[in-house]
Amino acid sequence: MSKRWFERCFQLLICGLAVCVVAVMGWVLIDVIIQGLGHFSWQFLVTAPIDAGRAGGIGPIVVSTLLILIIALTVALPLGLAVAVWLAEFAARSSRFARISGVVLDVLAGVPSIVFGLFGNAFFCVYLGLGYSLLAGGLTLACMILPIFTRTCEIGLRAVSQDWRRGTAALGMTKASAVWHVLLPAARPAVLAGMVLGIGRATAETAALLFTSGYVDRMPGSVLDSGRALAVHIFDLSMNVTGGDGAAYASALVLVVLIIILNILAQQLTDRWLQQHSRA
Amino acid sequence: MYGKPSTSRTDRWLAATLQLFTTITVLLLITIVGFLCLESWQLISGSGQNTGIFALLSGQDWYPLEGKFGMGPMILASLAVTFGAICLALPIGLACAICLQFYASRGIARWFELALILLAGIPSVIFGLWGLTRLVPIIGSWQPPGASMLAAILVLALMICPTVALTTTAALRALPLSLTAGSEALGLRLPTQIIQVYLPAARSGIISGVLLATARALGETMAVLMVAGNVVQNPSDLFSPVRVLTANIALEMAYAMGDHRGSLFASGLLLTALVWILSLWANRASGQRLLRAPYV
Amino acid sequence: MNMALSTKHGLLALIGLILSCSTALAASDRLSLTGSSTVAPLLLEIGKRYESLNPAVRVDVQTGGSSRGIQDARMGTADAGMVSRALKPAEKDLTPFLVAMDGIGMIVHQSNPIKALSDTQIKAIYTGKINNWQQVGGKDQPITVVTKAEGRSTLELFLEHFELKNSQIKPQVVIGDNQQGVKTVAGNPGAIGYVSIGAAEYEHARAVPIKLLPMDGKPASVAAVAKGQYPFARELNLVVKGKPSKQLQDFIAFAQSAKVNDLIDAQFLVSPRTVTAKAKAGASVGASQAKQ
């Protein structure tokens, strides 16, 4: 009798805790959705902020965020792909340099985001003289995305069956064309998933952008101008602007929707890759 | 790969270019550490009363205007907040994982896991926003000022809970079927199975996940900055405001010059060192590469 | 096919990048101002009006504190610095241009029944000797002391006016910009803080639940600062190193002209043209007593 009771209690406790967690998370999300919808409108997405952001919208901020993302991706994607290809295809397994690079990537992935902000400020803004600019922010984010993207690509490439490589060798293809025409396309879902994850991480980033991209909330004229990213805007509205909570929640809604879309995309791509992989 | 290296000219050229890019990446890390050290060197190497590593780490007074850069209270605050968050997130994360793996039906489990993955990706500003507008007033009505260590611990626990849950689930999934078969054959009840067999067996994976979550909590800036009150003092009770190292950098970076700036870089170095030690430990514990599931 | 797609995307992005860089080169004149968060809102508005009159120019305003404003002006990182106090004797290498005047006032929540606090009481509250509103004649409520983080000139002036050192202050919350201070006090019925009078009145006009306390018996209002009656007034300056460029000179002339009077009024600051000589003297005296 008491055995059943014990089992029931345990199950209740465990599932109860899980439900609590889901409830609190749900509270946060529902809050964001309800409060955000109250202030949101399609105009909100395109007009400029008025009165420090209390009124108006987030148009220039969305543009700044996109520009920072484009810069970060333009730098991180080719570099990350190159390193992944080298590690997976060209480096000898026993090469010390390959092992060091692997460790370096892991270490880079662990650096806290605020420390990237410090580095970005000291290196891009001061040393290279870019000042507070979208370019400095984008480059800093590129440093942050690089390890994750490289790792994901490398895993994707390594997972491609050796049969494919033997096939390309049998056909007399150079390694270069093997990589370009056969291996990378085979690892495509992993590469795309890595890219989407990188974008997700970059969009959520605030601390690193605080002192590299600056605070200016106007439409940036060029990449050397300072601009405010969406996450930074939410931060400023909630901390510094009285009556800015409504706009903060609306911006948070936009950000959350973006992240959810990106995450779902990443999930689909990873699932597709796993499916492909198990077939081959 | 295998066999002798390719002799095609394109291949050699490509290999060289790719190796160059890899070198750039390695140089990046060196540059980062280099700049951190460069900016903080003057402060760390000083031997005055308020400079030098010992004074920075153990000093109790943080008054940059008066030249005092004691990070003691802030280091303690960072550790206390992280420890509190882990104490809260560990049991809850474990419970979620157990529920997900053993008790939930197929359909619910799929949605639950998706929800956890989604939540792991929500930016910290949004948790900070929620904490600032909802949690702090609630705590404040109970015990002013509201912005306190308790608020920081609660928000952080909420943020790292999905990480703990997901890594534990992965560890439980990796358990060999023979374990399940064996414990069923012995006639053990499910709770006993979980507590006495599965959790201990998945121990290394769980520990590694917890350490990764700790590293994340330690490096978290925005959410804590928004809810913790930011007063530099030793954490005395749950309701008193504290300032953690990360929030300190964010608060003062734009305004800091000279030695003050150096002290912020020094705290950055300290944070990075702590996070690396934790990651290394996690690596050892799990016996695998550091960077695991991409969503972590 | 998908590889081709991502290459195309990459190329598009690159082209977009080049285009935007070339707009930078083709660019407009850029004036960058950094410094005090008190002066920033005003100069932001002045900058916008100036841009509408001179479309080829772009005025960028960034906060960073008065000390940052001085350093950026010195190092040339910014064209001009915004400083919310008079210059100290050690800063003689910079030229100040007065744009407005302001005061620092104590704010409490609107529901707080307290009508005034003496200097001694304020000092006692901030050093932690008094910690309940009941002890100064208010409700039975613990006092939540709000102070500014280091590097802000509002903090420096506050410390100097009340002859305190930062290590003596026992706060419950530390904030950064003026606006954050107002928001914190508005959210906390037992809070007390000090902010720029301009910021406080600006928010008060938006029905934010705060109120300004008189200092030394004199009401904390824009009008009092203008007449020189308020004991805690200060100058808001633009500082430049050496000779300003033609563009900058033009902008400073605009900022100091009567064309921006309505902007100054909208921010609840005092225009230097309406302020009396007595008030100006009072503000500079305060600064010369500042530590070197």
CSV table of C-alpha atoms in Angstrom, one decimal, chain B:
chain,number,residue,atom,x,y,z
B,1,MET,CA,41.8,11.8,-44.5
B,2,TYR,CA,43.9,8.9,-45.7
B,3,GLY,CA,46.7,8.1,-48.2
B,4,LYS,CA,49.3,10.6,-49.1
B,5,PRO,CA,48.5,14.3,-49.3
B,6,SER,CA,47.1,15.5,-52.6
B,7,THR,CA,49.6,16.8,-55.1
B,8,SER,CA,47.2,18.9,-57.2
B,9,ARG,CA,48.2,22.5,-57.3
B,10,THR,CA,44.7,23.7,-56.5
B,11,ASP,CA,44.6,21.5,-53.5
B,12,ARG,CA,47.9,22.7,-52.1
B,13,TRP,CA,46.9,26.3,-52.7
B,14,LEU,CA,43.6,25.7,-51.0
B,15,ALA,CA,45.1,23.9,-48.1
B,16,ALA,CA,47.5,26.8,-47.5
B,17,THR,CA,44.7,29.4,-47.6
B,18,LEU,CA,42.6,27.4,-45.2
B,19,GLN,CA,45.5,27.0,-42.9
B,20,LEU,CA,46.0,30.8,-43.0
B,21,PHE,CA,42.4,31.3,-42.0
B,22,THR,CA,42.8,28.9,-39.1
B,23,THR,CA,45.9,30.7,-38.0
B,24,ILE,CA,43.8,33.9,-38.0
B,25,THR,CA,41.3,32.3,-35.7
B,26,VAL,CA,44.0,31.2,-33.3
B,27,LEU,CA,45.5,34.6,-33.4
B,28,LEU,CA,42.1,36.0,-32.5
B,29,LEU,CA,42.1,34.3,-29.1
B,30,ILE,CA,45.7,35.5,-28.5
B,31,THR,CA,44.6,39.0,-29.4
B,32,ILE,CA,41.7,38.9,-27.0
B,33,VAL,CA,43.7,37.7,-24.1
B,34,GLY,CA,46.5,40.1,-25.1
B,35,PHE,CA,44.2,43.1,-25.1
B,36,LEU,CA,42.7,42.2,-21.8
B,37,CYS,CA,46.1,41.9,-20.3
B,38,LEU,CA,47.4,45.0,-22.0
B,39,GLU,CA,44.6,47.3,-20.7
B,40,SER,CA,44.7,45.9,-17.2
B,41,TRP,CA,48.5,45.5,-16.8
B,42,GLN,CA,49.2,48.8,-15.2
B,43,LEU,CA,46.7,48.1,-12.5
B,44,ILE,CA,47.6,44.5,-11.9
B,45,SER,CA,51.4,45.0,-11.8
B,46,GLY,CA,51.3,48.0,-9.5
B,47,SER,CA,52.6,47.7,-6.0
B,48,GLY,CA,50.9,50.6,-4.4
B,49,GLN,CA,48.5,50.2,-1.6
B,50,ASN,CA,45.5,50.0,-3.9
B,51,THR,CA,47.0,48.3,-6.9
B,52,GLY,CA,48.4,44.8,-7.6
B,53,ILE,CA,46.5,41.6,-7.9
B,54,PHE,CA,46.1,41.0,-4.2
B,55,ALA,CA,44.6,44.4,-3.5
B,56,LEU,CA,42.2,44.0,-6.4
B,57,LEU,CA,41.0,40.6,-5.3
B,58,SER,CA,40.7,41.1,-1.6
B,59,GLY,CA,40.1,44.8,-1.3
B,60,GLN,CA,36.7,45.7,0.2
B,61,ASP,CA,36.3,49.2,-1.2
B,62,TRP,CA,35.3,49.9,-4.7
B,63,TYR,CA,35.6,53.7,-5.0
B,64,PRO,CA,37.3,54.4,-8.3
B,65,LEU,CA,37.0,58.1,-7.7
B,66,GLU,CA,39.3,57.7,-4.7
B,67,GLY,CA,41.5,55.2,-6.4
B,68,LYS,CA,40.3,52.2,-4.6
B,69,PHE,CA,39.6,49.1,-6.7
B,70,GLY,CA,38.7,46.4,-4.3
B,71,MET,CA,36.7,43.8,-6.1
B,72,GLY,CA,36.2,41.5,-3.1
B,73,PRO,CA,32.5,42.2,-2.5
B,74,MET,CA,31.7,41.9,-6.2
B,75,ILE,CA,33.5,38.6,-6.6
B,76,LEU,CA,31.6,37.3,-3.6
B,77,ALA,CA,28.4,38.6,-5.0
B,78,SER,CA,29.0,36.9,-8.4
B,79,LEU,CA,29.8,33.6,-6.6
B,80,ALA,CA,26.8,33.9,-4.3
B,81,VAL,CA,24.3,34.7,-7.0
B,82,THR,CA,25.6,31.8,-9.2
B,83,PHE,CA,25.6,29.4,-6.3
B,84,GLY,CA,22.1,30.4,-5.4
B,85,ALA,CA,20.9,30.0,-9.0
B,86,ILE,CA,22.4,26.5,-9.3
B,87,CYS,CA,20.9,25.4,-6.0
B,88,LEU,CA,17.5,26.3,-7.4
B,89,ALA,CA,18.0,25.2,-11.0
B,90,LEU,CA,19.6,21.8,-10.3
B,91,PRO,CA,16.6,20.1,-8.6
B,92,ILE,CA,14.1,21.7,-10.9
B,93,GLY,CA,16.1,20.9,-14.0
B,94,LEU,CA,16.5,17.3,-12.8
B,95,ALA,CA,12.8,17.1,-12.2
B,96,CYS,CA,12.1,18.4,-15.7
B,97,ALA,CA,14.4,15.9,-17.3
B,98,ILE,CA,13.0,13.0,-15.3
B,99,CYS,CA,9.5,14.0,-16.2
B,100,LEU,CA,10.4,14.4,-19.8
B,101,GLN,CA,12.2,11.1,-20.0
B,102,PHE,CA,10.1,8.8,-17.8
B,103,TYR,CA,6.7,10.2,-17.0
B,104,ALA,CA,5.5,12.3,-19.9
B,105,SER,CA,3.6,10.7,-22.8
B,106,ARG,CA,5.1,10.8,-26.3
B,107,GLY,CA,3.2,13.8,-27.5
B,108,ILE,CA,3.6,15.9,-24.3
B,109,ALA,CA,7.3,15.0,-24.2
B,110,ARG,CA,7.9,16.3,-27.7
B,111,TRP,CA,6.2,19.6,-27.0
B,112,PHE,CA,7.9,20.0,-23.6
B,113,GLU,CA,11.3,19.4,-25.1
B,114,LEU,CA,10.6,21.9,-27.9
B,115,ALA,CA,9.5,24.4,-25.3
B,116,LEU,CA,12.6,23.9,-23.3
B,117,ILE,CA,14.8,24.4,-26.3
B,118,LEU,CA,12.9,27.5,-27.3
B,119,LEU,CA,13.3,28.9,-23.8
B,120,ALA,CA,17.0,28.2,-23.7
B,121,GLY,CA,17.3,30.6,-26.6
B,122,ILE,CA,15.3,33.6,-25.2
B,123,PRO,CA,17.6,36.6,-24.8
B,124,SER,CA,18.6,37.6,-21.3
B,125,VAL,CA,17.2,41.2,-21.7
B,126,ILE,CA,13.7,39.8,-21.9
B,127,PHE,CA,14.2,37.9,-18.7
B,128,GLY,CA,15.6,41.1,-17.3
B,129,LEU,CA,12.6,43.1,-18.5
B,130,TRP,CA,10.2,40.7,-16.9
B,131,GLY,CA,12.2,40.6,-13.7
B,132,LEU,CA,12.4,44.4,-13.5
B,133,THR,CA,8.7,45.0,-14.2
B,134,ARG,CA,7.1,42.1,-12.4
B,135,LEU,CA,9.5,40.4,-9.9
B,136,VAL,CA,11.2,43.4,-8.4
B,137,PRO,CA,7.9,45.2,-7.4
B,138,ILE,CA,6.6,42.0,-5.9
B,139,ILE,CA,9.7,41.5,-3.8
B,140,GLY,CA,9.7,45.2,-3.1
B,141,SER,CA,6.3,45.2,-1.6
B,142,TRP,CA,7.4,42.4,0.7
B,143,GLN,CA,10.8,43.9,1.6
B,144,PRO,CA,12.1,47.1,-0.1
B,145,PRO,CA,14.0,47.9,-2.2
B,146,GLY,CA,13.0,44.9,-4.3
B,147,ALA,CA,16.1,45.0,-6.6
B,148,SER,CA,18.1,42.5,-4.6
B,149,MET,CA,20.1,39.3,-4.6
B,150,LEU,CA,16.9,37.2,-4.4
B,151,ALA,CA,15.6,38.8,-7.6
B,152,ALA,CA,18.9,38.0,-9.3
B,153,ILE,CA,19.0,34.4,-8.1
B,154,LEU,CA,15.4,33.8,-9.3
B,155,VAL,CA,15.9,35.3,-12.7
B,156,LEU,CA,19.2,33.4,-13.2
B,157,ALA,CA,17.7,30.1,-12.1
B,158,LEU,CA,14.9,30.6,-14.6
B,159,MET,CA,17.5,31.2,-17.3
B,160,ILE,CA,19.7,28.2,-16.7
B,161,CYS,CA,17.0,25.7,-15.8
B,162,PRO,CA,16.4,24.7,-19.5
B,163,THR,CA,20.2,24.1,-19.9
B,164,VAL,CA,20.3,21.8,-16.9
B,165,ALA,CA,17.1,20.0,-18.0
B,166,LEU,CA,18.3,19.5,-21.6
B,167,THR,CA,21.8,18.2,-20.8
B,168,THR,CA,20.4,15.8,-18.2
B,169,THR,CA,17.9,14.5,-20.7
B,170,ALA,CA,20.6,13.9,-23.2
B,171,ALA,CA,22.6,12.1,-20.5
B,172,LEU,CA,19.7,9.9,-19.5
B,173,ARG,CA,18.9,9.1,-23.2
B,174,ALA,CA,22.5,7.9,-23.6
B,175,LEU,CA,22.1,5.3,-20.9
B,176,PRO,CA,22.4,1.7,-22.2
B,177,LEU,CA,19.2,-0.2,-22.5
B,178,SER,CA,20.7,-3.0,-20.4
B,179,LEU,CA,20.3,-0.8,-17.4
B,180,THR,CA,16.6,-0.4,-17.9
B,181,ALA,CA,16.2,-4.1,-18.6
B,182,GLY,CA,18.2,-5.0,-15.6
B,183,SER,CA,16.4,-2.8,-13.1
B,184,GLU,CA,13.0,-3.9,-14.5
B,185,ALA,CA,14.1,-7.5,-14.1
B,186,LEU,CA,15.0,-6.9,-10.5
B,187,GLY,CA,11.4,-5.7,-9.9
B,188,LEU,CA,12.4,-2.2,-8.8
B,189,ARG,CA,9.8,0.5,-8.8
B,190,LEU,CA,10.3,3.5,-11.1
B,191,PRO,CA,11.3,6.1,-8.4
B,192,THR,CA,13.8,3.7,-7.0
B,193,GLN,CA,15.1,2.9,-10.5
B,194,ILE,CA,15.5,6.6,-11.2
B,195,ILE,CA,17.1,7.5,-7.9
B,196,GLN,CA,19.3,4.5,-7.4
B,197,VAL,CA,20.2,3.5,-10.9
B,198,TYR,CA,19.7,6.0,-13.7
B,199,LEU,CA,20.8,9.2,-12.1
B,200,PRO,CA,24.0,7.8,-10.7
B,201,ALA,CA,24.8,6.2,-14.0
B,202,ALA,CA,24.2,9.5,-15.9
B,203,ARG,CA,26.2,11.3,-13.2
B,204,SER,CA,29.1,12.5,-15.4
B,205,GLY,CA,26.8,13.9,-18.0
B,206,ILE,CA,24.7,15.7,-15.4
B,207,ILE,CA,27.7,17.2,-13.6
B,208,SER,CA,29.0,18.4,-16.9
B,209,GLY,CA,25.7,20.0,-17.7
B,210,VAL,CA,25.6,21.7,-14.3
B,211,LEU,CA,29.1,23.1,-14.8
B,212,LEU,CA,28.2,24.5,-18.2
B,213,ALA,CA,25.1,26.1,-16.7
B,214,THR,CA,27.3,27.5,-13.9
B,215,ALA,CA,29.6,29.0,-16.5
B,216,ARG,CA,26.7,30.6,-18.2
B,217,ALA,CA,25.3,32.0,-15.0
B,218,LEU,CA,28.6,33.4,-14.1
B,219,GLY,CA,29.0,35.2,-17.4
B,220,GLU,CA,25.4,36.5,-17.4
B,221,THR,CA,25.2,40.3,-17.5
B,222,MET,CA,22.0,41.9,-18.6
B,223,ALA,CA,19.4,40.1,-16.5
B,224,VAL,CA,21.4,40.5,-13.3
B,225,LEU,CA,22.2,44.2,-14.1
B,226,MET,CA,18.6,45.0,-14.4
B,227,VAL,CA,17.3,43.4,-11.2
B,228,ALA,CA,20.1,43.3,-8.6
B,229,GLY,CA,20.3,46.9,-7.4
B,230,ASN,CA,24.0,47.3,-8.2
B,231,VAL,CA,25.3,48.4,-4.8
B,232,VAL,CA,28.8,47.3,-4.1
B,233,GLN,CA,28.6,45.5,-0.8
B,234,ASN,CA,29.2,42.1,0.6
B,235,PRO,CA,26.0,40.0,0.2
B,236,SER,CA,24.6,40.0,3.7
B,237,ASP,CA,21.1,38.8,3.2
B,238,LEU,CA,18.8,37.8,0.3
B,239,PHE,CA,17.0,41.1,0.2
B,240,SER,CA,20.0,43.4,0.0
B,241,PRO,CA,21.2,44.7,-3.4
B,242,VAL,CA,24.4,43.5,-4.8
B,243,ARG,CA,26.6,44.2,-7.8
B,244,VAL,CA,28.2,41.3,-9.7
B,245,LEU,CA,31.4,41.5,-11.7
B,246,THR,CA,29.6,41.4,-15.1
B,247,ALA,CA,27.1,44.1,-14.2
B,248,ASN,CA,29.9,46.3,-12.9
B,249,ILE,CA,31.7,46.2,-16.2
B,250,ALA,CA,28.5,47.0,-18.1
B,251,LEU,CA,27.6,49.9,-15.7
B,252,GLU,CA,30.9,51.6,-15.6
B,253,MET,CA,32.6,50.8,-18.8
B,254,ALA,CA,31.3,53.8,-20.8
B,255,TYR,CA,32.5,56.2,-18.0
B,256,ALA,CA,35.8,54.7,-17.0
B,257,MET,CA,39.2,56.0,-17.8
B,258,GLY,CA,42.8,55.3,-16.9
B,259,ASP,CA,43.1,53.0,-13.9
B,260,HIS,CA,39.4,52.7,-13.5
B,261,ARG,CA,39.2,51.2,-17.0
B,262,GLY,CA,42.1,49.0,-16.2
B,263,SER,CA,40.3,47.6,-13.2
B,264,LEU,CA,37.3,46.7,-15.4
B,265,PHE,CA,39.5,44.8,-17.8
B,266,ALA,CA,41.1,43.1,-14.9
B,267,SER,CA,37.7,41.9,-13.7
B,268,GLY,CA,37.1,40.7,-17.3
B,269,LEU,CA,40.2,38.6,-17.1
B,270,LEU,CA,39.1,37.1,-13.8
B,271,LEU,CA,35.7,36.3,-15.2
B,272,THR,CA,37.2,34.6,-18.2
B,273,ALA,CA,39.6,32.6,-16.1
B,274,LEU,CA,36.7,31.4,-13.9
B,275,VAL,CA,34.6,30.4,-16.8
B,276,TRP,CA,37.5,28.5,-18.4
B,277,ILE,CA,38.2,26.6,-15.3
B,278,LEU,CA,34.5,25.6,-15.1
B,279,SER,CA,34.4,24.6,-18.8
B,280,LEU,CA,37.6,22.5,-18.4
B,281,TRP,CA,36.1,20.8,-15.4
B,282,ALA,CA,32.9,20.1,-17.4
B,283,ASN,CA,35.0,18.7,-20.2
B,284,ARG,CA,36.9,16.4,-17.8
B,285,ALA,CA,33.6,15.3,-16.2
B,286,SER,CA,31.9,14.3,-19.4
B,287,GLY,CA,35.0,13.0,-21.1
B,288,GLN,CA,33.9,14.6,-24.3
B,289,ARG,CA,34.7,17.8,-26.2
B,290,LEU,CA,33.7,21.0,-24.6
B,291,LEU,CA,31.1,22.3,-27.0
B,292,ARG,CA,28.3,19.8,-27.1
B,293,ALA,CA,24.7,20.3,-28.1
B,294,PRO,CA,24.5,23.6,-30.1
B,295,TYR,CA,21.7,25.0,-28.1
B,296,VAL,CA,23.6,25.0,-24.9
